[in-house]
Short mmCIF file of C-alpha atoms and ligand atoms in Angstrom, two decimals:
data_model
loop_
_atom_site.label_atom_id
_atom_site.label_comp_id
_atom_site.label_asym_id
_atom_site.label_seq_id
_atom_site.Cartn_x
_atom_site.Cartn_y
_atom_site.Cartn_z
CA UNK A 1 11.24 5.08 9.85
CA UNK A 2 8.11 2.96 9.94
CA UNK A 3 6.13 0.61 7.75
CA UNK A 4 2.32 0.39 7.74
CA UNK A 5 0.25 -2.28 6.03
CA UNK A 6 -3.49 -1.63 5.75
CA UNK A 7 -6.46 -3.02 3.89
CA UNK A 8 -9.63 -1.23 2.86
CA UNK A 9 -12.75 -1.76 0.77
CA UNK A 10 -13.20 0.22 -2.43
CA UNK A 11 -16.32 2.36 -2.82
CA UNK A 12 -18.98 0.41 -4.67
CA UNK A 13 -18.55 0.77 -8.41
CA UNK A 14 -15.07 2.34 -8.19
CA UNK A 15 -13.78 2.33 -11.76
CA UNK A 16 -10.31 1.51 -13.06
CA UNK A 17 -10.05 5.18 -14.15
CA UNK A 18 -10.38 6.20 -10.50
CA UNK A 19 -7.76 3.67 -9.44
CA UNK A 20 -5.51 5.16 -12.10
CA UNK A 21 -6.09 8.64 -10.64
CA UNK A 22 -5.15 7.35 -7.17
CA UNK A 23 -1.92 5.93 -8.57
CA UNK A 24 -1.13 9.21 -10.34
CA UNK A 25 -1.80 11.33 -7.22
CA UNK A 26 0.27 9.03 -5.03
CA UNK A 27 3.17 8.97 -7.52
CA UNK A 28 3.20 12.77 -7.45
CA UNK A 29 2.80 13.28 -3.69
CA UNK A 30 4.78 10.38 -2.21
CA UNK A 31 8.25 11.73 -3.13
CA UNK A 32 7.34 15.06 -1.47
CA UNK A 33 6.16 13.14 1.59
CA UNK A 34 9.23 10.90 1.69
CA UNK A 35 6.93 7.88 1.32
CA UNK A 36 7.50 4.71 -0.68
CA UNK A 37 4.80 2.11 -1.17
CA UNK A 38 3.03 -0.55 -3.15
CA UNK A 39 -0.69 -0.95 -3.78
CA UNK A 40 -2.68 -4.07 -4.63
CA UNK A 41 -6.28 -3.73 -5.88
CA UNK A 42 -8.18 -7.01 -6.10
CA UNK A 43 -11.78 -8.00 -5.81
CA UNK A 44 -12.87 -4.52 -4.77
CA UNK A 45 -10.34 -4.38 -1.97
CA UNK A 46 -7.11 -2.47 -1.47
CA UNK A 47 -3.97 -3.61 0.29
CA UNK A 48 -1.26 -0.99 0.61
CA UNK A 49 2.11 -1.01 2.32
CA UNK A 50 3.52 2.45 2.97
CA UNK A 51 6.90 3.26 4.50
CA UNK A 52 8.50 6.51 5.60
CA UNK A 53 8.83 8.81 8.62
CA UNK A 54 6.14 8.12 11.22
CA UNK A 55 4.67 11.64 11.15
CA UNK A 56 4.28 11.48 7.36
CA UNK A 57 2.54 8.10 7.65
CA UNK A 58 0.18 9.55 10.28
CA UNK A 59 -0.68 12.42 7.91
CA UNK A 60 -1.25 10.05 5.01
CA UNK A 61 -3.47 7.78 7.10
CA UNK A 62 -5.52 10.87 8.06
CA UNK A 63 -5.95 11.65 4.34
CA UNK A 64 -6.82 8.03 3.60
CA UNK A 65 -9.43 7.91 6.36
CA UNK A 66 -11.15 10.92 4.80
CA UNK A 67 -10.98 9.59 1.22
CA UNK A 68 -14.46 8.59 -0.03
CA UNK A 69 -13.03 6.24 -2.66
CA UNK A 70 -12.66 3.55 -0.01
CA UNK A 71 -13.85 2.69 3.50
CA UNK A 72 -13.34 0.21 6.36
CA UNK A 73 -9.63 0.97 6.50
CA UNK A 74 -7.90 -1.44 8.86
CA UNK A 75 -4.24 -1.16 9.87
CA UNK A 76 -2.94 -4.75 9.81
CA UNK A 77 0.69 -4.12 10.78
CA UNK A 78 2.73 -1.11 11.89
CA UNK A 79 6.41 -1.71 12.49
CA UNK A 80 9.60 0.21 13.13
CA UNK A 81 12.23 -0.33 10.41
CA UNK A 82 15.90 0.64 10.13
CA UNK A 83 15.75 1.04 6.36
CA UNK A 84 13.13 0.97 3.64
CA UNK A 85 12.19 -2.38 2.15
CA UNK A 86 11.16 -0.70 -1.13
CA UNK A 87 13.38 2.37 -1.61
CA UNK A 88 12.66 2.56 -5.36
CA UNK A 89 8.88 2.26 -5.25
CA UNK A 90 7.31 5.73 -4.97
CA UNK A 91 4.03 3.99 -5.91
CA UNK A 92 4.28 0.45 -7.20
CA UNK A 93 1.08 -1.03 -8.58
CA UNK A 94 1.05 -4.78 -8.05
CA UNK A 95 -1.50 -6.55 -10.24
CA UNK A 96 -2.09 -9.69 -12.23
CA UNK A 97 0.12 -8.30 -14.99
CA UNK A 98 3.06 -7.71 -12.62
CA UNK A 99 2.49 -11.29 -11.41
CA UNK A 100 4.78 -13.46 -9.41
CA UNK A 101 7.94 -11.39 -9.95
CA UNK A 102 6.49 -8.44 -8.02
CA UNK A 103 5.50 -10.77 -5.17
CA UNK A 104 9.02 -12.19 -5.15
CA UNK A 105 10.38 -8.64 -4.91
CA UNK A 106 8.01 -7.94 -2.01
CA UNK A 107 9.12 -11.09 -0.21
CA UNK A 108 12.77 -10.17 -0.71
CA UNK A 109 12.25 -6.54 0.35
CA UNK A 110 10.49 -7.62 3.54
CA UNK A 111 13.28 -9.99 4.51
CA UNK A 112 15.24 -6.94 5.77
CA UNK A 113 12.37 -6.01 8.11
CA UNK A 114 12.51 -7.79 11.49
CA UNK A 115 8.69 -8.09 11.37
CA UNK A 116 8.73 -8.89 7.68
CA UNK A 117 7.41 -12.40 8.15
CA UNK A 118 4.24 -11.19 9.90
CA UNK A 119 3.75 -8.56 7.18
CA UNK A 120 4.18 -11.18 4.46
CA UNK A 121 1.69 -13.49 6.22
CA UNK A 122 -0.89 -10.67 6.17
CA UNK A 123 -0.21 -10.09 2.46
CA UNK A 124 -0.57 -13.81 1.71
CA UNK A 125 -3.84 -13.92 3.63
CA UNK A 126 -5.18 -10.96 1.61
CA UNK A 127 -4.21 -12.68 -1.64
CA UNK A 128 -5.85 -15.93 -0.53
CA UNK A 129 -9.12 -14.25 0.44
CA UNK A 130 -9.48 -12.16 -2.72
CA UNK A 131 -10.08 -13.61 -6.17
CA UNK A 132 -7.11 -13.34 -8.53
C1 FMN B 201 -6.45 3.11 -1.81
C2 FMN B 201 -5.84 4.47 -1.81
C3 FMN B 201 -4.47 4.62 -1.73
C4 FMN B 201 -3.87 5.89 -1.72
N1 FMN B 201 -2.53 6.01 -1.63
C5 FMN B 201 -1.96 7.22 -1.54
C6 FMN B 201 -0.55 7.37 -1.40
O1 FMN B 201 0.21 6.41 -1.37
N2 FMN B 201 -0.06 8.63 -1.32
C7 FMN B 201 -0.85 9.75 -1.37
O2 FMN B 201 -0.34 10.85 -1.30
N3 FMN B 201 -2.18 9.64 -1.52
C8 FMN B 201 -2.75 8.40 -1.61
N4 FMN B 201 -4.11 8.30 -1.76
C9 FMN B 201 -4.90 9.53 -1.90
C10 FMN B 201 -5.16 10.21 -0.56
O3 FMN B 201 -6.27 9.60 0.06
C11 FMN B 201 -5.45 11.71 -0.78
O4 FMN B 201 -6.44 11.88 -1.73
C12 FMN B 201 -4.19 12.43 -1.26
O5 FMN B 201 -3.16 12.19 -0.36
C13 FMN B 201 -4.40 13.92 -1.39
O6 FMN B 201 -4.73 14.46 -0.15
P1 FMN B 201 -5.29 15.93 -0.01
O7 FMN B 201 -6.51 15.97 -0.88
O8 FMN B 201 -5.59 16.07 1.45
O9 FMN B 201 -4.19 16.82 -0.50
C14 FMN B 201 -4.71 7.04 -1.80
C15 FMN B 201 -6.10 6.89 -1.87
C16 FMN B 201 -6.68 5.63 -1.88
C17 FMN B 201 -8.17 5.49 -1.97
#
């Protein structure tokens, strides 16, 4: 089981309807792929943490690299985990409306990951460099 954190830049002019479609597709496919995740969309940038079997993550990253709705995908962290940090999140959207409580849940979930602190640092940096 592995965890991957990546950031990417949304295609120029990507609408909230398209973000909604991404969320819908992911919610449908992730259970079949044994993937759990959360997605943050801020300031025209995406930050997503995905967890699951390594070969499924590789397949998803291949799909993501070919997806024209975003570009400049950069893997920030990839770590081996014993158990999922977010077993109940087939596709959790974290936004202004989910606020601090979702971030607290992320922090708590990551505390079971030996590299969780580095992952959380990367998330904090993303939040600091994108407008709320
Ligand atoms: C920012 C972003 C996040 C995405 N997250 C997921 C995801 O968690 N799971 C997923 O199956 N597809 C996700 N997708 C969609 C995939 O890129 C792809 O369209 C989808 O897996 C269907 O692949 P296919 O067309 O090869 O069947 C995401 C796309 C974007 C732009």
